[in-house]
Tab-separated table of C-alpha atoms in Angstrom:
chain	number	residue	atom	x	y	z
A	1	UNK	CA	-33.458	24.727	-37.596
A	2	UNK	CA	-32.014	26.182	-40.943
A	3	UNK	CA	-29.752	28.709	-39.135
A	4	UNK	CA	-27.924	25.849	-37.232
A	5	UNK	CA	-27.238	24.028	-40.708
A	6	UNK	CA	-25.938	27.033	-42.493
A	7	UNK	CA	-23.087	27.519	-40.326
A	8	UNK	CA	-21.478	24.172	-41.094
A	9	UNK	CA	-19.579	23.057	-44.485
A	10	UNK	CA	-17.497	20.560	-45.601
A	11	UNK	CA	-13.980	20.897	-43.734
A	12	UNK	CA	-12.243	19.135	-46.750
A	13	UNK	CA	-13.872	19.979	-50.261
A	14	UNK	CA	-13.815	17.360	-53.155
A	15	UNK	CA	-11.497	18.675	-55.820
A	16	UNK	CA	-12.361	15.707	-58.410
A	17	UNK	CA	-13.879	17.782	-61.301
A	18	UNK	CA	-11.149	16.947	-63.140
A	19	UNK	CA	-9.775	13.704	-61.745
A	20	UNK	CA	-11.189	10.722	-59.339
A	21	UNK	CA	-11.774	11.124	-55.663
A	22	UNK	CA	-8.490	10.745	-53.943
A	23	UNK	CA	-7.735	8.982	-50.992
A	24	UNK	CA	-7.813	11.835	-48.459
A	25	UNK	CA	-11.268	13.040	-49.561
A	26	UNK	CA	-12.660	9.626	-49.390
A	27	UNK	CA	-11.393	9.204	-45.656
A	28	UNK	CA	-12.421	12.402	-44.555
A	29	UNK	CA	-16.086	13.256	-46.286
A	30	UNK	CA	-17.849	13.483	-43.217
A	31	UNK	CA	-15.967	16.146	-41.252
A	32	UNK	CA	-17.119	19.253	-40.895
A	33	UNK	CA	-16.427	22.843	-40.023
A	34	UNK	CA	-16.319	24.322	-37.671
A	35	UNK	CA	-16.245	21.789	-34.955
A	36	UNK	CA	-19.970	20.164	-34.288
A	37	UNK	CA	-21.313	21.494	-30.963
A	38	UNK	CA	-19.682	19.603	-28.048
A	39	UNK	CA	-21.516	16.979	-26.080
A	40	UNK	CA	-20.535	14.910	-23.122
A	41	UNK	CA	-21.301	11.709	-24.838
A	42	UNK	CA	-21.482	10.938	-28.675
A	43	UNK	CA	-24.849	9.233	-28.307
A	44	UNK	CA	-26.289	12.660	-27.394
A	45	UNK	CA	-26.257	13.656	-31.037
A	46	UNK	CA	-28.368	10.411	-32.159
A	47	UNK	CA	-30.648	11.263	-29.295
A	48	UNK	CA	-31.127	14.993	-30.522
A	49	UNK	CA	-31.449	13.709	-33.887
A	50	UNK	CA	-34.350	11.680	-32.906
A	51	UNK	CA	-36.043	14.242	-30.586
A	52	UNK	CA	-35.602	17.022	-32.902
A	53	UNK	CA	-36.105	15.110	-36.201
A	54	UNK	CA	-33.084	16.763	-37.693
A	55	UNK	CA	-30.259	14.725	-39.209
A	56	UNK	CA	-27.655	17.311	-38.883
A	57	UNK	CA	-27.011	15.704	-35.487
A	58	UNK	CA	-26.277	12.644	-37.399
A	59	UNK	CA	-23.741	14.578	-39.310
A	60	UNK	CA	-22.134	15.916	-36.229
A	61	UNK	CA	-21.827	12.118	-34.937
A	62	UNK	CA	-20.434	11.105	-38.161
A	63	UNK	CA	-17.897	13.623	-38.013
A	64	UNK	CA	-16.654	12.006	-34.802
A	65	UNK	CA	-16.963	8.373	-36.033
A	66	UNK	CA	-15.860	8.639	-39.330
A	67	UNK	CA	-12.433	7.039	-38.585
A	68	UNK	CA	-13.719	4.174	-36.666
A	69	UNK	CA	-16.062	3.696	-39.937
A	70	UNK	CA	-13.100	4.053	-42.155
A	71	UNK	CA	-11.311	1.250	-40.092
A	72	UNK	CA	-14.190	-1.151	-39.967
A	73	UNK	CA	-14.446	-1.123	-43.917
A	74	UNK	CA	-10.679	-1.066	-44.484
A	75	UNK	CA	-10.847	-4.287	-42.216
A	76	UNK	CA	-13.164	-5.834	-44.499
A	77	UNK	CA	-11.414	-4.983	-47.143
A	78	UNK	CA	-8.311	-6.732	-46.136
A	79	UNK	CA	-10.025	-9.721	-45.006
A	80	UNK	CA	-11.764	-10.256	-48.366
A	81	UNK	CA	-8.688	-9.870	-50.252
A	82	UNK	CA	-9.619	-6.353	-51.667
A	83	UNK	CA	-6.030	-4.643	-51.339
A	84	UNK	CA	-6.170	-2.539	-54.581
A	85	UNK	CA	-7.004	0.784	-52.889
A	86	UNK	CA	-9.853	2.567	-54.603
A	87	UNK	CA	-10.984	5.890	-53.076
A	88	UNK	CA	-14.536	5.578	-54.699
A	89	UNK	CA	-15.283	2.312	-53.382
A	90	UNK	CA	-14.409	3.519	-50.053
A	91	UNK	CA	-16.879	6.449	-50.150
A	92	UNK	CA	-19.288	3.978	-51.533
A	93	UNK	CA	-19.256	1.569	-48.976
A	94	UNK	CA	-19.328	4.585	-46.348
A	95	UNK	CA	-22.428	6.030	-47.631
A	96	UNK	CA	-24.120	2.396	-47.415
A	97	UNK	CA	-23.021	2.501	-43.669
A	98	UNK	CA	-24.596	5.988	-43.342
A	99	UNK	CA	-27.704	4.731	-44.672
A	100	UNK	CA	-27.733	1.895	-42.117
A	101	UNK	CA	-26.934	4.555	-39.345
A	102	UNK	CA	-29.785	6.440	-40.321
A	103	UNK	CA	-32.029	3.628	-40.223
A	104	UNK	CA	-30.945	2.592	-36.996
A	105	UNK	CA	-31.515	6.151	-35.295
A	106	UNK	CA	-35.289	5.858	-34.890
A	107	UNK	CA	-34.862	2.712	-32.676
A	108	UNK	CA	-32.255	3.464	-30.603
A	109	UNK	CA	-32.746	3.831	-26.796
A	110	UNK	CA	-29.880	4.934	-24.781
A	111	UNK	CA	-31.931	3.984	-21.589
A	112	UNK	CA	-31.037	0.186	-22.181
A	113	UNK	CA	-27.176	1.119	-21.759
A	114	UNK	CA	-25.710	0.364	-25.442
A	115	UNK	CA	-23.736	2.675	-27.077
A	116	UNK	CA	-25.028	3.883	-30.491
A	117	UNK	CA	-22.256	2.268	-32.455
A	118	UNK	CA	-22.821	-1.038	-30.418
A	119	UNK	CA	-26.590	-0.731	-31.120
A	120	UNK	CA	-25.800	-0.176	-34.889
A	121	UNK	CA	-22.842	-2.513	-35.371
A	122	UNK	CA	-24.484	-5.379	-36.950
A	123	UNK	CA	-26.462	-3.026	-39.381
A	124	UNK	CA	-23.417	-1.177	-40.405
A	125	UNK	CA	-21.805	-4.788	-41.012
A	126	UNK	CA	-24.848	-6.015	-43.265
A	127	UNK	CA	-24.380	-2.796	-45.086
A	128	UNK	CA	-20.826	-3.454	-45.989
A	129	UNK	CA	-21.746	-7.113	-47.143
A	130	UNK	CA	-24.640	-5.813	-48.942
A	131	UNK	CA	-22.666	-3.453	-50.592
A	132	UNK	CA	-20.020	-6.131	-51.505
A	133	UNK	CA	-22.760	-8.570	-53.143
A	134	UNK	CA	-24.220	-5.723	-55.009
A	135	UNK	CA	-21.992	-5.594	-57.905
A	136	UNK	CA	-22.650	-9.260	-58.571
A	137	UNK	CA	-26.276	-8.035	-58.850
A	138	UNK	CA	-25.614	-5.449	-61.043
A	139	UNK	CA	-22.970	-6.834	-63.460
A	140	UNK	CA	-22.494	-10.639	-63.407
A	141	UNK	CA	-19.030	-10.488	-65.028
A	142	UNK	CA	-17.604	-7.970	-62.044
A	143	UNK	CA	-14.482	-9.471	-60.224
A	144	UNK	CA	-14.818	-6.982	-57.446
A	145	UNK	CA	-15.988	-9.508	-54.900
A	146	UNK	CA	-16.183	-13.210	-55.596
A	147	UNK	CA	-18.299	-15.696	-53.979
A	148	UNK	CA	-16.138	-18.904	-53.011
């Protein structure tokens, strides 16, 4: 389905060629233009992604849930005392969450009555925790996340 994909671009491009990623860019990384195809229920994007084996529908889903994802990551940051805002850190955590969402897609069955975000809730939480622990594995001197 390449013709469908060719129509979509990022709504807000990254302007970080000479400086770091801005907060706005990190918070709006999954916004696309034009608006995605309209559906009655956001879960239909995941069903279409599974049926057609096309991750473009996951992009449509992310376009709509990005604010929710940002909020979940910010709550984690505040709960863990990571108040120093770093847009690159936010984007890194978001990409880990996207990986968890993509991993959950094939197992999702809407007939069981659960919303996809509910279905993927624990996997997204684990992606956030795994990302928080990964600096300790990469660099033992890292102070980004301390285990009590």
